[in-house]
């Protein structure tokens, strides 16, 4: 299949404009995407579940509203793929874990309600690393997702299904969740745009918790403008999420064409030189920085010394929170239950059979880090590193408007290449984790290809709530990017 055959390479904004004006029917749009999914998802496995009938019904209802003179919203008729860790009322939500098999949430996540209110059409639930723990989608209990650019490679993770769905033309938009890089890293490996909002900008109500102080939902799209539209549709205060920011969201689409003249852009030295960053990735980053300079930005190197400790701090904080969040899967309240003579044995067997190896590893790491006697040495210390990272970012942002780094150390790697060694897998997130620890927004924009012809992503980071500025810079990076390698 060549790029020209990607079934519906149209933009989300283009689809919405056509559906709103009645020149295209939402039913046709959905049907085209369902056809694309049917043709190739057997190979890619982006979806755990395709909600075809529900999507068709939603599209029909939208077309009726348009015919009746109504405007169904800014994303009218646009197919969206949802990571399978976001609750959908009555529709299985598995987190790609056996332990949730068969569970149907009794409610919709806030983002799902917001998508419907914007006129978007959910076409299915996408594959992920179990409970969003991983960087390749190989930790899914239902088998891996493959990269549409090269099916022998991983799509990244943990939101690999969502990234692959957008790259393969199964949906112009998708939602993922990002705890340590799970939107940005797969976006980079699949050659699409992926964005993690400021912590609290998008409601986490109905997002199955992994590490609550880090988790954020965000958009995938094939362009910065489409990602901006999706971000605007899902952001905003939600009284059902106590960590939701109680202020109106600053619009990001309006300023996309404002350019970067006069902006100060910092290349983060430590993240450009971090362990395992490949030369072709750094080369693309430098080209992106040169392009911004050419467009009138002032580019310089900047040091964020504590950023390199982010990975170590994250692998204490995230497992600690996960060990607590995942205590609820006890065979009583959700999904799987393996019966046994006593309640204790029932818990034991349910969790033994229901969780995969990586989830068990994190629960053990986190329980250990939180245990009496080790709490201060591990968890407490990690929290102090988190504060240092925040301070170092603050110092850097005193001199710079936005920061740049690679998104991921390499292009997409082969399936199986890192599964035997969790540490090399963890290293994938060295550049993305610092923004999660700081609660800052960050996004990955495709910028040409690596030596192997696979996509490379450039990461744009910004201070809390500076999404408008970040999107502006992302649009400038996109405008300067060499032609993206096309999916195979
Ligand atoms: N890859 C990281 C991890 O395994 C990040 C995951 C995420 O952002 N959900 O924890």
Short mmCIF file of C-alpha atoms and ligand atoms in Angstrom, two decimals:
data_model
loop_
_atom_site.label_atom_id
_atom_site.label_comp_id
_atom_site.label_asym_id
_atom_site.label_seq_id
_atom_site.Cartn_x
_atom_site.Cartn_y
_atom_site.Cartn_z
CA UNK A 1 0.00 0.00 0.00
CA UNK A 2 1.48 3.39 -0.93
CA UNK A 3 0.84 6.79 0.62
CA UNK A 4 -1.55 7.62 -2.19
CA UNK A 5 -3.69 4.70 -1.09
CA UNK A 6 -4.05 5.85 2.51
CA UNK A 7 -7.81 5.74 2.37
CA UNK A 8 -8.67 9.03 3.85
CA UNK A 9 -5.73 11.34 4.22
CA UNK A 10 -8.07 14.35 4.51
CA UNK A 11 -7.77 16.64 7.50
CA UNK A 12 -10.19 16.61 10.41
CA UNK A 13 -10.94 20.28 9.83
CA UNK A 14 -11.63 19.60 6.14
CA UNK A 15 -14.04 16.80 7.00
CA UNK A 16 -15.83 18.90 9.62
CA UNK A 17 -16.22 21.83 7.23
CA UNK A 18 -17.67 19.57 4.55
CA UNK A 19 -20.06 17.80 6.92
CA UNK A 20 -21.23 21.06 8.53
CA UNK A 21 -21.98 22.60 5.16
CA UNK A 22 -23.79 19.48 3.99
CA UNK A 23 -21.42 18.83 1.07
CA UNK A 24 -20.35 15.47 2.56
CA UNK A 25 -22.39 13.14 4.68
CA UNK A 26 -21.02 11.97 8.00
CA UNK A 27 -22.29 8.49 7.10
CA UNK A 28 -20.03 8.41 4.00
CA UNK A 29 -17.05 9.66 5.98
CA UNK A 30 -17.51 7.01 8.65
CA UNK A 31 -18.08 4.29 6.05
CA UNK A 32 -14.80 5.17 4.28
CA UNK A 33 -12.88 4.93 7.50
CA UNK A 34 -14.54 1.66 8.50
CA UNK A 35 -13.55 0.29 5.09
CA UNK A 36 -9.95 1.38 5.67
CA UNK A 37 -9.96 -0.29 9.07
CA UNK A 38 -11.43 -3.49 7.66
CA UNK A 39 -8.80 -3.53 4.90
CA UNK A 40 -5.73 -3.21 7.07
CA UNK A 41 -6.33 -3.46 10.78
CA UNK A 42 -5.94 -7.22 10.64
CA UNK A 43 -2.26 -6.48 10.00
CA UNK A 44 -1.80 -3.35 12.16
CA UNK A 45 -4.02 -4.21 15.15
CA UNK A 46 -4.56 -0.58 16.13
CA UNK A 47 -7.98 -1.41 17.55
CA UNK A 48 -9.09 -3.64 20.40
CA UNK A 49 -12.67 -2.98 19.34
CA UNK A 50 -14.23 -1.24 16.33
CA UNK A 51 -17.56 0.29 17.31
CA UNK A 52 -18.92 0.24 13.76
CA UNK A 53 -22.65 0.15 14.47
CA UNK A 54 -22.48 2.84 17.10
CA UNK A 55 -20.38 5.02 14.76
CA UNK A 56 -22.88 4.53 11.91
CA UNK A 57 -25.79 5.50 14.15
CA UNK A 58 -23.97 8.58 15.43
CA UNK A 59 -23.12 9.63 11.87
CA UNK A 60 -26.72 9.21 10.73
CA UNK A 61 -27.92 11.37 13.61
CA UNK A 62 -25.38 14.04 12.66
CA UNK A 63 -26.52 14.07 9.03
CA UNK A 64 -30.12 14.49 10.19
CA UNK A 65 -29.15 17.44 12.33
CA UNK A 66 -27.33 19.09 9.43
CA UNK A 67 -30.37 18.48 7.22
CA UNK A 68 -32.53 20.12 9.88
CA UNK A 69 -30.34 23.22 9.77
CA UNK A 70 -28.42 22.56 12.97
CA UNK A 71 -24.64 22.82 13.41
CA UNK A 72 -23.41 19.66 15.13
CA UNK A 73 -20.14 21.27 16.21
CA UNK A 74 -16.52 21.96 15.29
CA UNK A 75 -15.63 18.29 14.74
CA UNK A 76 -18.86 17.33 12.97
CA UNK A 77 -18.57 13.88 11.44
CA UNK A 78 -14.86 13.46 12.21
CA UNK A 79 -13.91 9.87 13.12
CA UNK A 80 -11.91 9.61 16.36
CA UNK A 81 -10.10 6.58 17.76
CA UNK A 82 -10.08 6.34 21.56
CA UNK A 83 -7.35 4.73 23.62
CA UNK A 84 -8.91 1.79 25.41
CA UNK A 85 -8.24 3.22 28.88
CA UNK A 86 -11.00 5.83 28.56
CA UNK A 87 -14.43 4.86 29.82
CA UNK A 88 -17.21 4.44 27.27
CA UNK A 89 -20.68 3.79 28.65
CA UNK A 90 -21.76 0.21 27.98
CA UNK A 91 -18.78 -0.40 25.70
CA UNK A 92 -15.90 -2.64 26.90
CA UNK A 93 -12.92 -0.72 28.27
CA UNK A 94 -10.03 -3.12 28.79
CA UNK A 95 -6.79 -1.15 29.27
CA UNK A 96 -5.48 -4.09 27.19
CA UNK A 97 -5.52 -6.14 30.39
CA UNK A 98 -7.09 -9.51 31.11
CA UNK A 99 -8.13 -8.18 34.48
CA UNK A 100 -10.71 -5.85 32.89
CA UNK A 101 -11.94 -8.28 30.24
CA UNK A 102 -15.68 -8.04 29.94
CA UNK A 103 -16.01 -4.91 32.04
CA UNK A 104 -18.41 -2.33 30.62
CA UNK A 105 -18.20 1.08 32.30
CA UNK A 106 -21.53 2.53 33.44
CA UNK A 107 -20.51 6.02 32.30
CA UNK A 108 -18.59 8.02 29.69
CA UNK A 109 -15.30 9.78 30.41
CA UNK A 110 -15.62 13.57 30.24
CA UNK A 111 -13.52 13.61 27.04
CA UNK A 112 -15.98 11.16 25.46
CA UNK A 113 -18.89 13.45 26.33
CA UNK A 114 -16.97 16.41 24.95
CA UNK A 115 -16.19 14.60 21.69
CA UNK A 116 -19.89 13.87 21.21
CA UNK A 117 -20.76 17.48 22.01
CA UNK A 118 -18.29 18.61 19.31
CA UNK A 119 -19.89 16.30 16.75
CA UNK A 120 -17.00 13.82 16.56
CA UNK A 121 -17.72 10.13 15.93
CA UNK A 122 -15.88 7.49 17.97
CA UNK A 123 -14.95 4.59 15.68
CA UNK A 124 -13.30 2.30 18.22
CA UNK A 125 -11.09 1.61 21.19
CA UNK A 126 -7.36 1.38 20.51
CA UNK A 127 -4.70 -1.00 21.76
CA UNK A 128 -2.17 0.04 24.41
CA UNK A 129 0.49 -1.34 26.68
CA UNK A 130 -1.40 -2.88 29.60
CA UNK A 131 -2.60 -0.04 31.85
CA UNK A 132 -0.47 2.33 29.74
CA UNK A 133 2.78 0.85 31.07
CA UNK A 134 5.25 0.60 28.24
CA UNK A 135 6.80 2.24 25.19
CA UNK A 136 6.02 -0.18 22.38
CA UNK A 137 2.44 -1.50 22.83
CA UNK A 138 4.00 -4.96 23.16
CA UNK A 139 2.76 -5.17 26.77
CA UNK A 140 -0.84 -5.48 25.58
CA UNK A 141 -2.54 -8.68 26.71
CA UNK A 142 -4.15 -8.82 23.28
CA UNK A 143 -0.97 -8.79 21.18
CA UNK A 144 1.09 -5.90 19.82
CA UNK A 145 0.16 -3.12 17.42
CA UNK A 146 2.38 -2.72 14.36
CA UNK A 147 3.80 0.47 12.90
CA UNK A 148 1.98 1.41 9.65
CA UNK A 149 5.29 2.65 8.20
CA UNK A 150 6.90 -0.77 8.63
CA UNK A 151 4.89 -3.61 10.10
CA UNK A 152 8.02 -5.27 11.49
CA UNK A 153 8.49 -2.26 13.81
CA UNK A 154 6.68 -1.12 16.92
CA UNK A 155 4.43 1.96 16.84
CA UNK A 156 5.80 3.15 20.20
CA UNK A 157 3.66 3.23 23.28
CA UNK A 158 1.78 3.16 25.37
CA UNK A 159 -0.78 4.83 23.07
CA UNK A 160 0.54 2.85 20.09
CA UNK A 161 -2.91 1.90 18.81
CA UNK A 162 -4.06 5.51 18.67
CA UNK A 163 -0.87 6.69 16.94
CA UNK A 164 -1.03 3.84 14.42
CA UNK A 165 -4.73 4.46 13.74
CA UNK A 166 -3.99 8.06 12.74
CA UNK A 167 -0.87 7.16 10.73
CA UNK A 168 -2.69 4.38 8.85
CA UNK A 169 -5.62 6.60 7.88
CA UNK A 170 -8.10 4.71 10.08
CA UNK A 171 -9.13 8.00 11.72
CA UNK A 172 -7.86 11.54 11.27
CA UNK A 173 -7.88 12.05 15.05
CA UNK A 174 -7.27 9.97 18.14
CA UNK A 175 -6.98 10.42 21.87
CA UNK A 176 -4.17 8.97 23.94
CA UNK A 177 -2.97 9.35 27.49
CA UNK A 178 0.49 10.50 28.48
CA UNK A 179 2.00 9.72 31.87
CA UNK A 180 5.66 9.76 30.87
CA UNK A 181 5.53 10.19 27.11
CA UNK A 182 2.83 7.82 25.91
CA UNK A 183 1.34 10.28 23.44
CA UNK A 184 4.50 12.00 22.21
CA UNK A 185 6.78 8.98 21.75
CA UNK A 186 4.32 6.93 19.64
CA UNK A 187 3.46 10.11 17.69
CA UNK A 188 7.16 10.46 16.85
CA UNK A 189 7.56 6.81 15.87
CA UNK A 190 4.42 6.86 13.69
CA UNK A 191 5.06 10.25 12.05
CA UNK A 192 2.03 12.08 13.45
CA UNK A 193 1.45 15.03 15.79
CA UNK A 194 0.91 14.18 19.47
CA UNK A 195 0.35 16.56 22.35
CA UNK A 196 0.33 16.34 26.15
CA UNK A 197 -1.53 19.26 27.75
CA UNK A 198 -0.68 21.10 30.96
CA UNK A 199 -1.60 18.91 33.94
CA UNK A 200 -5.22 19.74 34.77
CA UNK A 201 -6.11 21.29 31.39
CA UNK A 202 -8.02 18.21 30.22
CA UNK A 203 -10.28 16.27 32.58
CA UNK A 204 -9.10 12.86 33.75
CA UNK A 205 -12.62 11.86 34.78
CA UNK A 206 -13.17 8.45 33.24
CA UNK A 207 -9.51 7.89 32.34
CA UNK A 208 -8.45 4.68 34.08
CA UNK A 209 -5.75 5.84 36.49
CA UNK A 210 -2.12 4.77 36.09
CA UNK A 211 -0.14 7.48 37.96
CA UNK A 212 -2.66 10.17 38.81
CA UNK A 213 -0.23 13.04 39.39
CA UNK A 214 1.21 12.56 35.89
CA UNK A 215 -1.62 11.22 33.67
CA UNK A 216 -3.06 13.54 31.02
CA UNK A 217 -5.26 12.88 27.99
CA UNK A 218 -4.26 14.53 24.72
CA UNK A 219 -4.73 14.54 20.95
CA UNK A 220 -3.11 12.73 18.00
CA UNK A 221 -3.57 14.18 14.52
CA UNK A 222 -1.90 14.35 11.13
CA UNK A 223 -1.43 18.12 11.41
CA UNK A 224 -0.83 20.70 14.10
CA UNK A 225 -4.07 22.52 13.17
CA UNK A 226 -6.11 19.32 13.59
CA UNK A 227 -4.43 18.60 16.93
CA UNK A 228 -5.26 22.15 18.03
CA UNK A 229 -8.93 21.67 17.12
CA UNK A 230 -9.12 18.41 19.05
CA UNK A 231 -7.34 19.90 22.06
CA UNK A 232 -9.83 22.79 22.12
CA UNK A 233 -12.72 20.32 21.98
CA UNK A 234 -11.56 18.30 25.00
CA UNK A 235 -9.94 20.92 27.27
CA UNK A 236 -11.67 22.87 30.01
CA UNK A 237 -12.68 22.77 33.63
CA UNK A 238 -14.50 19.69 34.93
CA UNK A 239 -15.91 19.73 38.47
CA UNK A 240 -15.76 15.91 38.44
CA UNK A 241 -11.94 16.00 38.37
CA UNK A 242 -10.52 17.67 41.47
CA UNK A 243 -7.22 18.36 39.71
CA UNK A 244 -8.93 20.13 36.81
CA UNK A 245 -7.86 23.75 36.34
CA UNK A 246 -10.83 26.01 37.11
CA UNK A 247 -10.06 28.56 34.39
CA UNK A 248 -11.17 28.91 30.80
CA UNK A 249 -8.83 27.35 28.24
CA UNK A 250 -6.83 29.73 26.10
CA UNK A 251 -7.64 29.08 22.43
CA UNK A 252 -4.71 27.67 20.47
CA UNK A 253 -5.95 27.57 16.88
CA UNK A 254 -6.23 31.32 16.43
CA UNK A 255 -2.48 31.95 16.73
CA UNK A 256 -1.17 29.09 14.60
CA UNK A 257 -0.12 31.36 11.75
CA UNK A 258 1.49 34.02 13.96
CA UNK A 259 4.99 32.75 13.32
CA UNK A 260 7.98 32.68 15.63
CA UNK A 261 9.65 36.04 14.94
CA UNK A 262 11.21 37.30 18.15
CA UNK A 263 10.52 34.14 20.15
CA UNK A 264 13.34 32.72 22.24
CA UNK A 265 13.80 28.98 21.64
CA UNK A 266 16.06 26.89 23.89
CA UNK A 267 17.66 23.58 22.85
CA UNK A 268 17.93 21.54 26.04
CA UNK A 269 21.56 20.41 26.19
CA UNK A 270 21.02 17.49 28.56
CA UNK A 271 18.18 16.05 26.48
CA UNK A 272 20.07 16.40 23.20
CA UNK A 273 23.01 14.54 24.71
CA UNK A 274 21.07 12.01 26.78
CA UNK A 275 21.97 8.32 26.73
CA UNK A 276 20.99 6.51 23.56
CA UNK A 277 19.96 9.49 21.40
CA UNK A 278 20.87 8.57 17.84
CA UNK A 279 22.75 10.89 15.51
CA UNK A 280 20.04 11.06 12.83
CA UNK A 281 17.49 12.14 15.45
CA UNK A 282 19.77 14.92 16.72
CA UNK A 283 20.46 15.98 13.13
CA UNK A 284 16.73 16.47 12.43
CA UNK A 285 16.38 18.42 15.68
CA UNK A 286 19.20 20.77 14.68
CA UNK A 287 17.57 21.28 11.27
CA UNK A 288 14.27 22.14 12.97
CA UNK A 289 16.08 24.62 15.23
CA UNK A 290 17.82 26.18 12.20
CA UNK A 291 14.47 26.51 10.46
CA UNK A 292 13.00 28.33 13.45
CA UNK A 293 16.01 30.64 13.51
CA UNK A 294 15.51 31.28 9.82
CA UNK A 295 11.87 32.18 10.60
CA UNK A 296 13.00 34.84 13.04
CA UNK A 297 13.31 33.01 16.37
CA UNK A 298 16.36 33.39 18.56
CA UNK A 299 17.75 29.91 19.19
CA UNK A 300 20.30 28.99 21.85
CA UNK A 301 21.35 26.05 23.96
CA UNK A 302 20.04 25.96 27.52
CA UNK A 303 20.81 23.71 30.43
CA UNK A 304 18.10 21.96 32.47
CA UNK A 305 20.51 19.98 34.67
CA UNK A 306 17.98 17.95 36.68
CA UNK A 307 16.16 16.77 33.53
CA UNK A 308 18.45 13.75 33.25
CA UNK A 309 17.30 12.51 36.66
CA UNK A 310 13.69 12.58 35.48
CA UNK A 311 13.75 9.00 34.30
CA UNK A 312 14.92 7.65 37.68
CA UNK A 313 12.45 9.79 39.63
CA UNK A 314 9.62 8.77 37.30
CA UNK A 315 10.31 5.05 37.77
CA UNK A 316 9.73 5.50 41.50
CA UNK A 317 6.82 7.97 41.43
CA UNK A 318 4.80 6.32 38.64
CA UNK A 319 5.03 2.77 40.03
CA UNK A 320 4.30 4.07 43.56
CA UNK A 321 1.08 5.68 42.36
CA UNK A 322 0.27 2.69 40.16
CA UNK A 323 0.65 0.25 43.05
CA UNK A 324 -2.01 2.21 44.90
CA UNK A 325 -4.31 2.82 41.90
CA UNK A 326 -4.25 -0.81 40.80
CA UNK A 327 -5.18 -2.12 44.27
CA UNK A 328 -8.83 -1.78 43.20
CA UNK A 329 -8.61 -4.77 40.82
CA UNK A 330 -9.45 -7.42 43.38
CA UNK A 331 -11.89 -9.68 41.56
CA UNK A 332 -14.83 -8.08 43.33
CA UNK A 333 -15.52 -4.80 41.61
CA UNK A 334 -14.33 -5.06 38.02
CA UNK A 335 -13.83 -7.58 35.25
CA UNK A 336 -12.01 -10.82 35.91
CA UNK A 337 -12.60 -12.96 39.00
CA UNK A 338 -10.85 -16.28 39.55
CA UNK A 339 -12.76 -18.12 42.26
CA UNK A 340 -10.92 -19.77 45.15
CA UNK A 341 -11.83 -21.25 48.55
CA UNK A 342 -10.99 -18.09 50.51
CA UNK A 343 -11.29 -14.39 49.70
CA UNK A 344 -7.54 -13.92 50.08
CA UNK A 345 -6.80 -16.68 47.60
CA UNK A 346 -9.42 -15.27 45.23
CA UNK A 347 -7.61 -11.87 45.25
CA UNK A 348 -4.34 -13.63 44.76
CA UNK A 349 -5.40 -15.80 41.84
CA UNK A 350 -7.34 -13.00 40.15
CA UNK A 351 -4.37 -10.66 40.25
CA UNK A 352 -1.88 -13.39 39.32
CA UNK A 353 -3.87 -14.37 36.25
CA UNK A 354 -5.23 -10.94 35.39
CA UNK A 355 -2.08 -8.80 35.33
CA UNK A 356 0.80 -9.14 32.88
CA UNK A 357 4.50 -9.15 33.76
CA UNK A 358 5.16 -5.41 33.38
CA UNK A 359 2.18 -4.44 35.52
CA UNK A 360 3.32 -6.86 38.22
CA UNK A 361 6.84 -5.44 38.03
CA UNK A 362 5.50 -1.90 38.56
CA UNK A 363 3.24 -2.94 41.44
CA UNK A 364 6.21 -4.59 43.16
CA UNK A 365 8.53 -1.62 42.51
CA UNK A 366 5.93 0.83 43.76
CA UNK A 367 4.97 -1.14 46.84
CA UNK A 368 8.65 -1.44 47.73
CA UNK A 369 9.29 2.28 47.19
CA UNK A 370 6.39 3.17 49.48
CA UNK A 371 7.11 0.66 52.23
CA UNK A 372 8.10 1.73 55.74
CA UNK A 373 11.86 2.20 55.92
CA UNK A 374 12.26 2.80 52.17
CA UNK A 375 9.72 5.59 51.68
CA UNK A 376 12.16 8.43 52.44
CA UNK A 377 15.08 6.87 50.63
CA UNK A 378 13.15 6.19 47.41
CA UNK A 379 9.76 7.84 47.09
CA UNK A 380 10.64 10.93 49.16
CA UNK A 381 13.86 11.44 47.26
CA UNK A 382 12.10 11.08 43.92
CA UNK A 383 9.65 13.79 44.94
CA UNK A 384 12.56 16.08 45.76
CA UNK A 385 14.06 15.43 42.32
CA UNK A 386 10.67 16.33 40.87
CA UNK A 387 10.86 19.72 42.60
CA UNK A 388 14.40 20.24 41.29
CA UNK A 389 13.24 19.57 37.73
CA UNK A 390 10.46 22.10 38.15
CA UNK A 391 12.96 24.69 39.43
CA UNK A 392 15.42 24.03 36.60
CA UNK A 393 12.61 24.42 34.06
CA UNK A 394 11.54 27.68 35.72
CA UNK A 395 15.10 28.98 35.43
CA UNK A 396 15.26 27.95 31.76
CA UNK A 397 11.89 29.56 30.98
CA UNK A 398 13.12 32.82 32.50
CA UNK A 399 15.32 33.12 29.41
CA UNK A 400 13.31 31.18 26.81
CA UNK A 401 9.70 31.05 25.61
CA UNK A 402 9.77 27.39 24.58
CA UNK A 403 12.26 24.54 24.71
CA UNK A 404 13.15 21.93 22.09
CA UNK A 405 14.51 18.41 22.31
CA UNK A 406 14.24 15.13 20.47
CA UNK A 407 10.97 13.34 21.29
CA UNK A 408 12.36 9.81 21.26
CA UNK A 409 15.98 8.60 21.12
CA UNK A 410 15.51 6.67 17.87
CA UNK A 411 13.09 5.91 15.09
CA UNK A 412 10.72 2.94 15.47
CA UNK A 413 12.56 -0.19 16.58
CA UNK A 414 11.84 -3.80 15.63
CA UNK A 415 9.18 -5.76 17.49
CA UNK A 416 10.87 -7.76 20.20
CA UNK A 417 14.07 -5.67 20.15
CA UNK A 418 13.65 -4.33 23.70
CA UNK A 419 11.17 -6.65 25.38
CA UNK A 420 13.85 -8.66 27.19
CA UNK A 421 15.38 -5.61 28.86
CA UNK A 422 12.95 -3.28 30.64
CA UNK A 423 15.67 -0.67 31.25
CA UNK A 424 16.39 -0.05 27.55
CA UNK A 425 12.63 0.16 27.04
CA UNK A 426 12.36 2.74 29.85
CA UNK A 427 15.11 4.84 28.21
CA UNK A 428 12.70 5.67 25.39
CA UNK A 429 11.08 8.27 27.59
CA UNK A 430 14.16 10.12 28.75
CA UNK A 431 13.16 13.26 26.80
CA UNK A 432 9.43 13.18 27.45
CA UNK A 433 9.26 12.43 31.20
CA UNK A 434 10.55 15.80 32.50
CA UNK A 435 7.45 17.64 31.20
CA UNK A 436 5.15 15.16 32.98
CA UNK A 437 7.02 15.58 36.25
CA UNK A 438 6.75 19.36 35.89
CA UNK A 439 3.09 19.26 34.79
CA UNK A 440 4.02 21.22 31.67
CA UNK A 441 2.61 20.88 28.14
CA UNK A 442 4.75 19.33 25.40
CA UNK A 443 4.17 18.01 21.91
CA UNK A 444 5.85 16.03 19.19
CA UNK A 445 5.87 17.26 15.60
CA UNK A 446 7.08 15.03 12.72
CA UNK A 447 10.28 16.33 11.15
CA UNK A 448 11.53 14.22 8.26
CA UNK A 449 13.03 10.77 8.53
CA UNK A 450 15.96 8.97 10.07
CA UNK A 451 18.70 7.02 8.24
CA UNK A 452 16.27 4.10 7.97
CA UNK A 453 13.61 6.28 6.30
CA UNK A 454 11.29 6.08 9.31
CA UNK A 455 9.72 9.18 10.89
CA UNK A 456 11.50 11.39 13.43
CA UNK A 457 9.73 13.69 15.89
CA UNK A 458 10.84 16.98 17.41
CA UNK A 459 9.55 17.84 20.87
CA UNK A 460 8.34 21.37 21.70
CA UNK A 461 7.99 22.04 25.44
CA UNK A 462 6.42 25.07 27.11
CA UNK A 463 5.65 26.33 30.62
CA UNK A 464 2.32 25.54 32.29
CA UNK A 465 -0.67 26.90 30.35
CA UNK A 466 1.51 28.19 27.50
CA UNK A 467 -0.28 25.92 25.00
CA UNK A 468 -0.99 28.84 22.61
CA UNK A 469 2.73 29.59 22.31
CA UNK A 470 3.64 25.90 22.06
CA UNK A 471 1.17 25.30 19.22
CA UNK A 472 2.46 28.38 17.41
CA UNK A 473 6.02 27.04 17.50
CA UNK A 474 4.79 23.56 16.55
CA UNK A 475 3.07 25.04 13.49
CA UNK A 476 6.33 26.71 12.47
CA UNK A 477 8.25 23.45 12.91
CA UNK A 478 5.61 21.67 10.80
CA UNK A 479 5.80 24.32 8.08
CA UNK A 480 9.57 23.85 7.84
CA UNK A 481 9.54 20.05 8.04
CA UNK A 482 10.87 18.00 5.13
CA UNK A 483 8.24 15.80 3.53
CA UNK A 484 7.25 13.16 6.06
CA UNK A 485 8.01 9.58 5.14
CA UNK A 486 4.74 7.99 4.00
CA UNK A 487 3.23 4.97 5.73
CA UNK A 488 4.07 1.75 3.86
N1 LIG B 1 6.64 4.50 28.73
C1 LIG B 1 6.37 5.08 30.03
C2 LIG B 1 6.01 3.98 30.99
O1 LIG B 1 6.16 2.87 30.64
C3 LIG B 1 5.30 6.10 29.92
C4 LIG B 1 3.96 5.51 29.88
C5 LIG B 1 2.86 6.52 29.73
O2 LIG B 1 3.10 7.69 29.45
N2 LIG B 1 1.65 6.06 29.98
O3 LIG B 1 5.59 4.21 32.08
#
